[in-house]
Amino acid sequence: MTSVVYYVKGCSTTSFEKLLEKLDLSFISPNEFVAIKTHFGEENNITFISPEVYLPLVKILKQKNCLAYFTDTNTIYRGKRANAVEHLILASKHKFDINFLGIPVIIADGLKGNDYVEVEISLNYFEKAKIASSIYYSDILICLSHFKGHILFGFAGTIKNLGMGCAARPAKYLLHNVLKPKVDTTKCTACGICVKVCPAEALKIENKKVVMIVEKCVGCGECIHVCEKRVFSIPWDLSYKEVQERTVEYAYAAIKNKKKCLFINFLDNITKDCDCINKKQEVLAKDIGIVAGFDPVSVDFCSLKIVNDYFKKDIFKELWKEIDYNPQIEYAVKIGLGKKEYSIVEV
Ligand code: SF4
Ligand code: SF4
């Protein structure tokens, strides 16, 4: 049997309202905890999905008298989302707060990201996964994802948002740690920016060049993002494949104990990089549409096809030539997270 995926053209509030009308949300009951997992956007990022678009969903959830809240987890890099205090301040700056949304915002893995529950999964990479506790203890998970490019995943949608996004901060180190950047110091100007952002104190300046202490590196990739001289690069072997597969195992863990989950991808503000990037990014396409369903794999796979059809080419392959995005899909199918086969209902 194939999974059913719902699609509406355009990403406005009106489009989202139309899509929500088609979805059977009768599984949500009064007094149930409903975690709405999304991304509040890093500082200076302006291409995350605006909270305004999400208001029709909030309206429905309030009518159902459930205990709904927006949530995300802390990051391992030193941006403005590495602890709950700064994370909530930034979220509020981006209008993710109770005043604007009408429901609370909770950082799922707590003040410093150490608040998690170990979920038994017994898969290839992990016996147990450290899932952010608020998400773990919620009855229902609604995952709202911005569909766009990503340095390690090629594209990032529901699977990435579930796996990396529901992992508590310590688990994010485990997900990334196969990735140690290659270093070519020829062009290093010793500006020190990478040293400041490295969360593991794995970088220092010596003799006017950067030096990496490899044993300390946790593979977060921040130095690759911030160094404009391209001193750091991803080791283009199979490490990205393993990061993708590890993340898929976490996606599996995030939804394992849920009564039911709903997955929604917003195909809007398509950018090369993700919303964790602390700068304005070029928007390659806007307002394509919204894809929803109850199978995270088919929602991502369908979104990929719609975006590629829009560009009339494999856009994420073109943006990230060295990255194969398929492992996240293939491994998700292999461990039973969902199916690639889907039938589409156009709203
Ligand atoms: S950011 Fe780049 S140029 Fe600056 S110190 Fe680090 S490696 Fe060198
Ligand atoms: S060296 Fe780079 S990849 Fe390693 S922990 Fe520091 S910032 Fe992250």
mmCIF file of C-alpha atoms and ligand atoms in Angstrom:
data_model
loop_
_atom_site.group_PDB
_atom_site.id
_atom_site.type_symbol
_atom_site.label_atom_id
_atom_site.label_comp_id
_atom_site.label_asym_id
_atom_site.label_seq_id
_atom_site.Cartn_x
_atom_site.Cartn_y
_atom_site.Cartn_z
ATOM 1 C CA MET A 1 0.000 0.000 0.000
ATOM 2 C CA THR A 2 1.233 3.503 -0.788
ATOM 3 C CA SER A 3 1.202 6.452 1.613
ATOM 4 C CA VAL A 4 -1.134 9.364 0.974
ATOM 5 C CA VAL A 5 0.463 12.785 0.632
ATOM 6 C CA TYR A 6 -1.507 16.045 0.491
ATOM 7 C CA TYR A 7 -0.277 18.978 -1.564
ATOM 8 C CA VAL A 8 -1.414 22.554 -1.949
ATOM 9 C CA LYS A 9 0.153 25.134 -4.246
ATOM 10 C CA GLY A 10 1.493 28.271 -2.543
ATOM 11 C CA CYS A 11 2.680 28.736 1.031
ATOM 12 C CA SER A 12 0.395 31.502 2.271
ATOM 13 C CA THR A 13 -1.786 31.278 5.357
ATOM 14 C CA THR A 14 -4.754 30.739 3.031
ATOM 15 C CA SER A 15 -3.013 27.807 1.311
ATOM 16 C CA PHE A 16 -2.188 26.281 4.679
ATOM 17 C CA GLU A 17 -5.813 26.686 5.799
ATOM 18 C CA LYS A 18 -7.003 24.844 2.684
ATOM 19 C CA LEU A 19 -4.538 22.035 3.291
ATOM 20 C CA LEU A 20 -5.488 21.661 6.959
ATOM 21 C CA GLU A 21 -9.170 21.362 6.015
ATOM 22 C CA LYS A 22 -8.308 18.222 4.030
ATOM 23 C CA LEU A 23 -6.358 16.527 6.814
ATOM 24 C CA ASP A 24 -8.060 14.223 9.281
ATOM 25 C CA LEU A 25 -6.977 15.659 12.636
ATOM 26 C CA SER A 26 -9.555 13.739 14.661
ATOM 27 C CA PHE A 27 -6.730 11.871 16.415
ATOM 28 C CA ILE A 28 -6.028 14.975 18.535
ATOM 29 C CA SER A 29 -8.029 14.908 21.784
ATOM 30 C CA PRO A 30 -8.513 17.448 24.605
ATOM 31 C CA ASN A 31 -5.726 17.670 27.196
ATOM 32 C CA GLU A 32 -3.216 15.789 25.065
ATOM 33 C CA PHE A 33 0.255 17.293 24.822
ATOM 34 C CA VAL A 34 0.975 18.262 21.223
ATOM 35 C CA ALA A 35 4.573 19.214 20.395
ATOM 36 C CA ILE A 36 4.840 21.353 17.262
ATOM 37 C CA LYS A 37 8.460 20.915 16.234
ATOM 38 C CA THR A 38 9.800 23.657 14.035
ATOM 39 C CA HIS A 39 12.838 25.925 13.639
ATOM 40 C CA PHE A 40 12.792 29.508 14.920
ATOM 41 C CA GLY A 41 15.606 30.668 12.599
ATOM 42 C CA GLU A 42 19.162 31.536 13.632
ATOM 43 C CA GLU A 43 20.060 35.171 14.249
ATOM 44 C CA ASN A 44 20.226 37.158 10.973
ATOM 45 C CA ASN A 45 18.490 34.338 9.116
ATOM 46 C CA ILE A 46 15.385 35.684 7.393
ATOM 47 C CA THR A 47 14.350 32.685 5.313
ATOM 48 C CA PHE A 48 12.897 30.465 8.052
ATOM 49 C CA ILE A 49 9.141 29.896 7.792
ATOM 50 C CA SER A 50 7.299 32.800 9.383
ATOM 51 C CA PRO A 51 5.130 31.996 12.435
ATOM 52 C CA GLU A 52 2.296 33.896 10.768
ATOM 53 C CA VAL A 53 1.824 30.999 8.352
ATOM 54 C CA TYR A 54 1.337 28.584 11.254
ATOM 55 C CA LEU A 55 -1.582 30.478 12.826
ATOM 56 C CA PRO A 56 -4.355 28.405 11.153
ATOM 57 C CA LEU A 57 -2.898 25.278 12.784
ATOM 58 C CA VAL A 58 -2.805 26.999 16.175
ATOM 59 C CA LYS A 59 -6.458 27.979 15.769
ATOM 60 C CA ILE A 60 -7.488 24.356 15.153
ATOM 61 C CA LEU A 61 -5.423 23.062 18.075
ATOM 62 C CA LYS A 62 -6.932 25.644 20.436
ATOM 63 C CA GLN A 63 -10.422 24.594 19.355
ATOM 64 C CA LYS A 64 -9.498 21.030 20.247
ATOM 65 C CA ASN A 65 -8.497 22.090 23.774
ATOM 66 C CA CYS A 66 -5.262 20.160 23.569
ATOM 67 C CA LEU A 67 -2.044 21.273 25.271
ATOM 68 C CA ALA A 68 -0.119 22.434 22.224
ATOM 69 C CA TYR A 69 3.204 24.240 22.189
ATOM 70 C CA PHE A 70 5.920 25.146 19.688
ATOM 71 C CA THR A 71 9.315 23.637 20.309
ATOM 72 C CA ASP A 72 12.878 23.151 19.136
ATOM 73 C CA THR A 73 16.117 21.884 20.698
ATOM 74 C CA ASN A 74 19.394 23.609 21.518
ATOM 75 C CA THR A 75 22.265 23.601 19.053
ATOM 76 C CA ILE A 76 25.867 22.508 19.562
ATOM 77 C CA TYR A 77 27.357 25.511 17.816
ATOM 78 C CA ARG A 78 27.741 28.878 19.481
ATOM 79 C CA GLY A 79 24.907 30.737 17.832
ATOM 80 C CA LYS A 80 21.955 32.267 19.641
ATOM 81 C CA ARG A 81 20.178 28.941 20.106
ATOM 82 C CA ALA A 82 22.702 26.993 22.181
ATOM 83 C CA ASN A 83 20.822 27.387 25.485
ATOM 84 C CA ALA A 84 17.159 27.869 26.350
ATOM 85 C CA VAL A 85 17.498 31.478 27.536
ATOM 86 C CA GLU A 86 19.089 32.882 24.385
ATOM 87 C CA HIS A 87 17.047 30.507 22.245
ATOM 88 C CA LEU A 88 13.749 31.835 23.649
ATOM 89 C CA ILE A 89 14.888 35.453 23.316
ATOM 90 C CA LEU A 90 15.745 34.896 19.650
ATOM 91 C CA ALA A 91 12.531 32.919 19.065
ATOM 92 C CA SER A 92 10.541 35.814 20.494
ATOM 93 C CA LYS A 93 12.429 38.273 18.272
ATOM 94 C CA HIS A 94 11.202 36.145 15.351
ATOM 95 C CA LYS A 95 7.645 36.256 16.804
ATOM 96 C CA PHE A 96 7.673 32.683 18.111
ATOM 97 C CA ASP A 97 6.163 33.428 21.519
ATOM 98 C CA ILE A 98 2.862 33.143 23.350
ATOM 99 C CA ASN A 99 1.972 36.776 22.632
ATOM 100 C CA PHE A 100 2.021 36.290 18.898
ATOM 101 C CA LEU A 101 1.145 32.601 18.573
ATOM 102 C CA GLY A 102 -1.300 32.290 21.463
ATOM 103 C CA ILE A 103 0.359 29.075 22.679
ATOM 104 C CA PRO A 104 3.652 28.645 24.557
ATOM 105 C CA VAL A 105 7.123 28.020 23.212
ATOM 106 C CA ILE A 106 9.243 25.437 25.061
ATOM 107 C CA ILE A 107 12.857 24.466 24.431
ATOM 108 C CA ALA A 108 12.497 20.696 24.383
ATOM 109 C CA ASP A 109 15.887 19.722 25.831
ATOM 110 C CA GLY A 110 15.897 22.302 28.616
ATOM 111 C CA LEU A 111 18.197 25.056 29.807
ATOM 112 C CA LYS A 112 21.515 23.637 28.610
ATOM 113 C CA GLY A 113 20.283 20.853 26.351
ATOM 114 C CA ASN A 114 20.816 18.060 28.867
ATOM 115 C CA ASP A 115 17.181 17.252 29.430
ATOM 116 C CA TYR A 116 16.457 14.064 27.516
ATOM 117 C CA VAL A 117 15.038 10.546 27.733
ATOM 118 C CA GLU A 118 16.855 7.536 26.333
ATOM 119 C CA VAL A 119 14.679 5.686 23.838
ATOM 120 C CA GLU A 120 15.588 2.100 23.004
ATOM 121 C CA ILE A 121 15.893 1.558 19.274
ATOM 122 C CA SER A 122 18.574 -1.172 18.853
ATOM 123 C CA LEU A 123 19.486 -0.176 15.309
ATOM 124 C CA ASN A 124 22.779 -0.175 13.432
ATOM 125 C CA TYR A 125 24.450 2.888 15.000
ATOM 126 C CA PHE A 126 22.558 3.363 18.257
ATOM 127 C CA GLU A 127 21.105 1.063 20.900
ATOM 128 C CA LYS A 128 19.417 4.064 22.546
ATOM 129 C CA ALA A 129 18.689 7.611 21.364
ATOM 130 C CA LYS A 130 18.711 10.719 23.580
ATOM 131 C CA ILE A 131 15.404 12.359 22.652
ATOM 132 C CA ALA A 132 14.592 15.821 24.051
ATOM 133 C CA SER A 133 12.307 15.233 27.010
ATOM 134 C CA SER A 134 9.434 17.591 26.134
ATOM 135 C CA ILE A 135 9.107 15.896 22.776
ATOM 136 C CA TYR A 136 9.385 12.442 24.326
ATOM 137 C CA TYR A 137 6.651 13.160 26.881
ATOM 138 C CA SER A 138 4.231 14.646 24.347
ATOM 139 C CA ASP A 139 1.427 12.465 23.051
ATOM 140 C CA ILE A 140 1.466 13.829 19.522
ATOM 141 C CA LEU A 141 4.192 15.340 17.363
ATOM 142 C CA ILE A 142 3.473 17.762 14.536
ATOM 143 C CA CYS A 143 6.645 18.413 12.577
ATOM 144 C CA LEU A 144 6.670 21.640 10.535
ATOM 145 C CA SER A 145 9.744 21.726 8.299
ATOM 146 C CA HIS A 146 11.238 24.260 5.952
ATOM 147 C CA PHE A 147 12.348 22.298 2.859
ATOM 148 C CA LYS A 148 15.727 23.593 1.595
ATOM 149 C CA GLY A 149 19.337 22.642 0.870
ATOM 150 C CA HIS A 150 21.782 21.359 3.473
ATOM 151 C CA ILE A 151 25.545 20.955 3.641
ATOM 152 C CA LEU A 152 25.394 17.315 4.816
ATOM 153 C CA PHE A 153 21.994 16.102 3.690
ATOM 154 C CA GLY A 154 21.811 17.704 0.233
ATOM 155 C CA PHE A 155 18.242 18.623 1.085
ATOM 156 C CA ALA A 156 16.688 18.907 4.529
ATOM 157 C CA GLY A 157 13.023 18.394 5.287
ATOM 158 C CA THR A 158 11.032 16.266 7.691
ATOM 159 C CA ILE A 159 13.570 13.466 8.274
ATOM 160 C CA LYS A 160 16.347 15.925 9.112
ATOM 161 C CA ASN A 161 14.045 18.047 11.300
ATOM 162 C CA LEU A 162 12.894 14.968 13.203
ATOM 163 C CA GLY A 163 16.267 13.291 13.606
ATOM 164 C CA MET A 164 18.611 16.157 14.315
ATOM 165 C CA GLY A 165 15.907 18.480 15.607
ATOM 166 C CA CYS A 166 14.479 16.181 18.285
ATOM 167 C CA ALA A 167 17.911 15.041 19.494
ATOM 168 C CA ALA A 168 19.044 16.591 22.768
ATOM 169 C CA ARG A 169 22.233 18.643 22.587
ATOM 170 C CA PRO A 170 24.649 15.843 23.695
ATOM 171 C CA ALA A 171 23.189 13.561 21.035
ATOM 172 C CA LYS A 172 23.932 16.107 18.329
ATOM 173 C CA TYR A 173 27.629 15.509 18.986
ATOM 174 C CA LEU A 174 27.065 11.779 18.466
ATOM 175 C CA LEU A 175 25.229 12.427 15.216
ATOM 176 C CA HIS A 176 27.965 14.644 13.797
ATOM 177 C CA ASN A 177 31.150 13.170 15.136
ATOM 178 C CA VAL A 178 32.115 11.199 12.050
ATOM 179 C CA LEU A 179 32.745 14.485 10.305
ATOM 180 C CA LYS A 180 36.092 16.158 10.953
ATOM 181 C CA PRO A 181 36.774 18.957 8.462
ATOM 182 C CA LYS A 182 39.885 18.890 6.295
ATOM 183 C CA VAL A 183 42.156 21.881 6.897
ATOM 184 C CA ASP A 184 44.272 23.724 4.338
ATOM 185 C CA THR A 185 45.846 26.706 6.102
ATOM 186 C CA THR A 186 47.417 28.275 2.993
ATOM 187 C CA LYS A 187 44.813 31.048 2.873
ATOM 188 C CA CYS A 188 44.312 31.439 6.648
ATOM 189 C CA THR A 189 44.607 35.074 7.731
ATOM 190 C CA ALA A 190 44.472 34.227 11.456
ATOM 191 C CA CYS A 191 41.306 36.327 11.856
ATOM 192 C CA GLY A 192 40.202 34.025 14.712
ATOM 193 C CA ILE A 193 36.508 33.879 13.774
ATOM 194 C CA CYS A 194 36.520 30.077 13.621
ATOM 195 C CA VAL A 195 38.200 29.870 17.035
ATOM 196 C CA LYS A 196 35.355 31.916 18.534
ATOM 197 C CA VAL A 197 32.561 29.772 17.088
ATOM 198 C CA CYS A 198 34.096 26.330 17.666
ATOM 199 C CA PRO A 199 32.016 24.747 20.483
ATOM 200 C CA ALA A 200 34.724 22.222 21.370
ATOM 201 C CA GLU A 201 37.772 24.487 21.732
ATOM 202 C CA ALA A 202 39.294 22.428 18.942
ATOM 203 C CA LEU A 203 40.819 25.398 17.106
ATOM 204 C CA LYS A 204 43.624 27.765 18.045
ATOM 205 C CA ILE A 205 45.902 30.230 16.291
ATOM 206 C CA GLU A 206 49.606 29.428 16.295
ATOM 207 C CA ASN A 207 52.274 31.173 14.249
ATOM 208 C CA LYS A 208 49.559 33.218 12.513
ATOM 209 C CA LYS A 209 47.729 30.136 11.230
ATOM 210 C CA VAL A 210 44.796 28.133 12.522
ATOM 211 C CA VAL A 211 45.545 24.749 14.087
ATOM 212 C CA MET A 212 42.951 22.041 14.667
ATOM 213 C CA ILE A 213 43.169 19.713 17.669
ATOM 214 C CA VAL A 214 41.561 16.766 15.922
ATOM 215 C CA GLU A 215 40.788 14.766 19.090
ATOM 216 C CA LYS A 216 38.666 17.648 20.395
ATOM 217 C CA CYS A 217 36.713 18.274 17.169
ATOM 218 C CA VAL A 218 33.074 17.152 17.389
ATOM 219 C CA GLY A 219 32.374 17.586 13.698
ATOM 220 C CA CYS A 220 29.737 20.296 14.000
ATOM 221 C CA GLY A 221 30.852 21.960 10.754
ATOM 222 C CA GLU A 222 30.629 25.517 12.110
ATOM 223 C CA CYS A 223 34.176 26.387 11.047
ATOM 224 C CA ILE A 224 33.304 25.397 7.466
ATOM 225 C CA HIS A 225 30.414 27.852 7.517
ATOM 226 C CA VAL A 226 32.188 30.832 9.056
ATOM 227 C CA CYS A 227 35.565 30.774 7.314
ATOM 228 C CA GLU A 228 35.309 32.894 4.203
ATOM 229 C CA LYS A 229 38.826 31.868 3.134
ATOM 230 C CA ARG A 230 37.654 28.265 2.684
ATOM 231 C CA VAL A 231 40.355 26.892 4.958
ATOM 232 C CA PHE A 232 38.005 24.102 6.086
ATOM 233 C CA SER A 233 36.231 21.643 3.846
ATOM 234 C CA ILE A 234 34.086 18.582 4.313
ATOM 235 C CA PRO A 235 35.950 15.302 3.849
ATOM 236 C CA TRP A 236 34.011 14.103 0.828
ATOM 237 C CA ASP A 237 34.199 10.427 1.602
ATOM 238 C CA LEU A 238 31.281 8.541 3.041
ATOM 239 C CA SER A 239 31.032 10.579 6.254
ATOM 240 C CA TYR A 240 27.950 12.494 5.119
ATOM 241 C CA LYS A 241 26.238 9.136 4.441
ATOM 242 C CA GLU A 242 26.842 8.035 8.003
ATOM 243 C CA VAL A 243 25.609 11.354 9.432
ATOM 244 C CA GLN A 244 22.427 10.965 7.380
ATOM 245 C CA GLU A 245 21.891 7.377 8.506
ATOM 246 C CA ARG A 246 22.563 8.178 12.161
ATOM 247 C CA THR A 247 20.052 11.025 11.926
ATOM 248 C CA VAL A 248 17.465 8.692 10.405
ATOM 249 C CA GLU A 249 17.814 6.439 13.463
ATOM 250 C CA TYR A 250 17.082 9.464 15.652
ATOM 251 C CA ALA A 251 14.034 10.313 13.528
ATOM 252 C CA TYR A 252 12.828 6.776 14.188
ATOM 253 C CA ALA A 253 13.385 7.266 17.933
ATOM 254 C CA ALA A 254 11.637 10.661 18.001
ATOM 255 C CA ILE A 255 8.328 9.237 16.812
ATOM 256 C CA LYS A 256 8.596 5.744 18.300
ATOM 257 C CA ASN A 257 6.329 6.295 21.316
ATOM 258 C CA LYS A 258 3.887 8.728 19.726
ATOM 259 C CA LYS A 259 0.157 8.164 19.512
ATOM 260 C CA LYS A 260 0.298 9.766 16.060
ATOM 261 C CA CYS A 261 2.433 12.260 14.121
ATOM 262 C CA LEU A 262 1.760 14.712 11.326
ATOM 263 C CA PHE A 263 4.536 15.885 8.994
ATOM 264 C CA ILE A 264 4.333 19.089 6.966
ATOM 265 C CA ASN A 265 6.988 20.473 4.595
ATOM 266 C CA PHE A 266 6.905 24.100 3.459
ATOM 267 C CA LEU A 267 8.454 24.413 -0.007
ATOM 268 C CA ASP A 268 9.176 28.098 0.349
ATOM 269 C CA ASN A 269 12.290 30.291 0.441
ATOM 270 C CA ILE A 270 14.396 27.534 -1.100
ATOM 271 C CA THR A 271 18.004 28.245 -0.130
ATOM 272 C CA LYS A 272 21.270 26.370 -0.574
ATOM 273 C CA ASP A 273 21.880 26.218 3.180
ATOM 274 C CA CYS A 274 19.677 25.602 6.186
ATOM 275 C CA ASP A 275 18.120 28.054 8.670
ATOM 276 C CA CYS A 276 20.990 27.563 11.143
ATOM 277 C CA ILE A 277 23.142 29.854 9.008
ATOM 278 C CA ASN A 278 23.707 33.206 10.680
ATOM 279 C CA LYS A 279 23.260 35.353 7.587
ATOM 280 C CA LYS A 280 20.888 36.329 4.839
ATOM 281 C CA GLN A 281 20.840 33.749 2.060
ATOM 282 C CA GLU A 282 19.952 33.941 -1.606
ATOM 283 C CA VAL A 283 16.406 32.705 -2.182
ATOM 284 C CA LEU A 284 16.326 30.429 -5.230
ATOM 285 C CA ALA A 285 12.548 29.965 -5.303
ATOM 286 C CA LYS A 286 9.589 31.090 -3.219
ATOM 287 C CA ASP A 287 6.072 30.004 -2.479
ATOM 288 C CA ILE A 288 6.063 26.638 -4.292
ATOM 289 C CA GLY A 289 3.656 24.792 -2.014
ATOM 290 C CA ILE A 290 3.023 22.773 1.153
ATOM 291 C CA VAL A 291 3.215 18.971 1.435
ATOM 292 C CA ALA A 292 1.642 17.075 4.348
ATOM 293 C CA GLY A 293 1.112 13.492 5.399
ATOM 294 C CA PHE A 294 1.505 10.897 8.107
ATOM 295 C CA ASP A 295 4.568 9.185 6.625
ATOM 296 C CA PRO A 296 7.794 11.232 6.996
ATOM 297 C CA VAL A 297 9.569 9.480 4.134
ATOM 298 C CA SER A 298 6.868 9.974 1.528
ATOM 299 C CA VAL A 299 6.404 13.612 2.616
ATOM 300 C CA ASP A 300 10.120 14.257 1.995
ATOM 301 C CA PHE A 301 10.277 12.198 -1.196
ATOM 302 C CA CYS A 302 7.217 13.918 -2.650
ATOM 303 C CA SER A 303 8.603 17.360 -1.661
ATOM 304 C CA LEU A 304 11.869 16.549 -3.419
ATOM 305 C CA LYS A 305 10.047 15.650 -6.629
ATOM 306 C CA ILE A 306 7.873 18.783 -6.545
ATOM 307 C CA VAL A 307 10.880 21.074 -5.997
ATOM 308 C CA ASN A 308 12.914 19.367 -8.716
ATOM 309 C CA ASP A 309 9.953 19.582 -11.109
ATOM 310 C CA TYR A 310 9.680 23.290 -10.302
ATOM 311 C CA PHE A 311 13.357 23.876 -11.156
ATOM 312 C CA LYS A 312 13.200 21.362 -14.043
ATOM 313 C CA LYS A 313 16.430 19.814 -12.733
ATOM 314 C CA ASP A 314 17.889 18.080 -9.683
ATOM 315 C CA ILE A 315 18.493 21.360 -7.863
ATOM 316 C CA PHE A 316 19.927 19.924 -4.638
ATOM 317 C CA LYS A 317 22.395 17.789 -6.580
ATOM 318 C CA GLU A 318 23.455 20.906 -8.448
ATOM 319 C CA LEU A 319 23.834 22.918 -5.222
ATOM 320 C CA TRP A 320 25.727 20.183 -3.341
ATOM 321 C CA LYS A 321 27.608 18.271 -6.032
ATOM 322 C CA GLU A 322 29.596 16.097 -3.631
ATOM 323 C CA ILE A 323 26.576 15.119 -1.539
ATOM 324 C CA ASP A 324 24.262 12.237 -2.290
ATOM 325 C CA TYR A 325 20.977 12.967 -0.515
ATOM 326 C CA ASN A 326 19.615 9.466 -1.145
ATOM 327 C CA PRO A 327 21.030 7.688 1.951
ATOM 328 C CA GLN A 328 18.568 9.524 4.218
ATOM 329 C CA ILE A 329 15.639 8.249 2.135
ATOM 330 C CA GLU A 330 16.962 4.745 1.444
ATOM 331 C CA TYR A 331 17.998 4.096 5.043
ATOM 332 C CA ALA A 332 14.674 5.450 6.340
ATOM 333 C CA VAL A 333 12.853 2.950 4.127
ATOM 334 C CA LYS A 334 15.212 0.166 5.233
ATOM 335 C CA ILE A 335 14.526 0.647 8.960
ATOM 336 C CA GLY A 336 10.775 1.054 8.449
ATOM 337 C CA LEU A 337 10.399 4.789 9.046
ATOM 338 C CA GLY A 338 8.182 5.093 5.983
ATOM 339 C CA LYS A 339 7.760 4.479 2.264
ATOM 340 C CA LYS A 340 8.878 6.153 -0.921
ATOM 341 C CA GLU A 341 5.712 5.165 -2.748
ATOM 342 C CA TYR A 342 2.899 7.659 -2.375
ATOM 343 C CA SER A 343 -0.334 8.785 -3.948
ATOM 344 C CA ILE A 344 -0.880 12.512 -4.017
ATOM 345 C CA VAL A 345 -4.074 14.395 -3.182
ATOM 346 C CA GLU A 346 -3.950 17.890 -4.663
ATOM 347 C CA VAL A 347 -5.948 20.329 -2.591
HETATM 348 S S1 SF4 B 1 38.151 31.829 10.070
HETATM 349 FE FE1 SF4 B 1 39.451 31.036 8.419
HETATM 350 S S2 SF4 B 1 40.892 32.677 8.025
HETATM 351 FE FE2 SF4 B 1 40.004 33.101 10.036
HETATM 352 S S3 SF4 B 1 41.391 32.104 11.495
HETATM 353 FE FE3 SF4 B 1 39.795 30.637 11.022
HETATM 354 S S4 SF4 B 1 40.684 29.437 9.356
HETATM 355 FE FE4 SF4 B 1 41.900 31.298 9.476
HETATM 356 S S1 SF4 B 2 36.864 22.300 14.548
HETATM 357 FE FE1 SF4 B 2 35.118 22.931 13.293
HETATM 358 S S2 SF4 B 2 33.901 21.068 13.044
HETATM 359 FE FE2 SF4 B 2 35.352 20.690 14.727
HETATM 360 S S3 SF4 B 2 34.165 21.229 16.550
HETATM 361 FE FE3 SF4 B 2 35.327 23.070 15.964
HETATM 362 S S4 SF4 B 2 33.908 24.233 14.652
HETATM 363 FE FE4 SF4 B 2 33.090 22.164 14.835
#
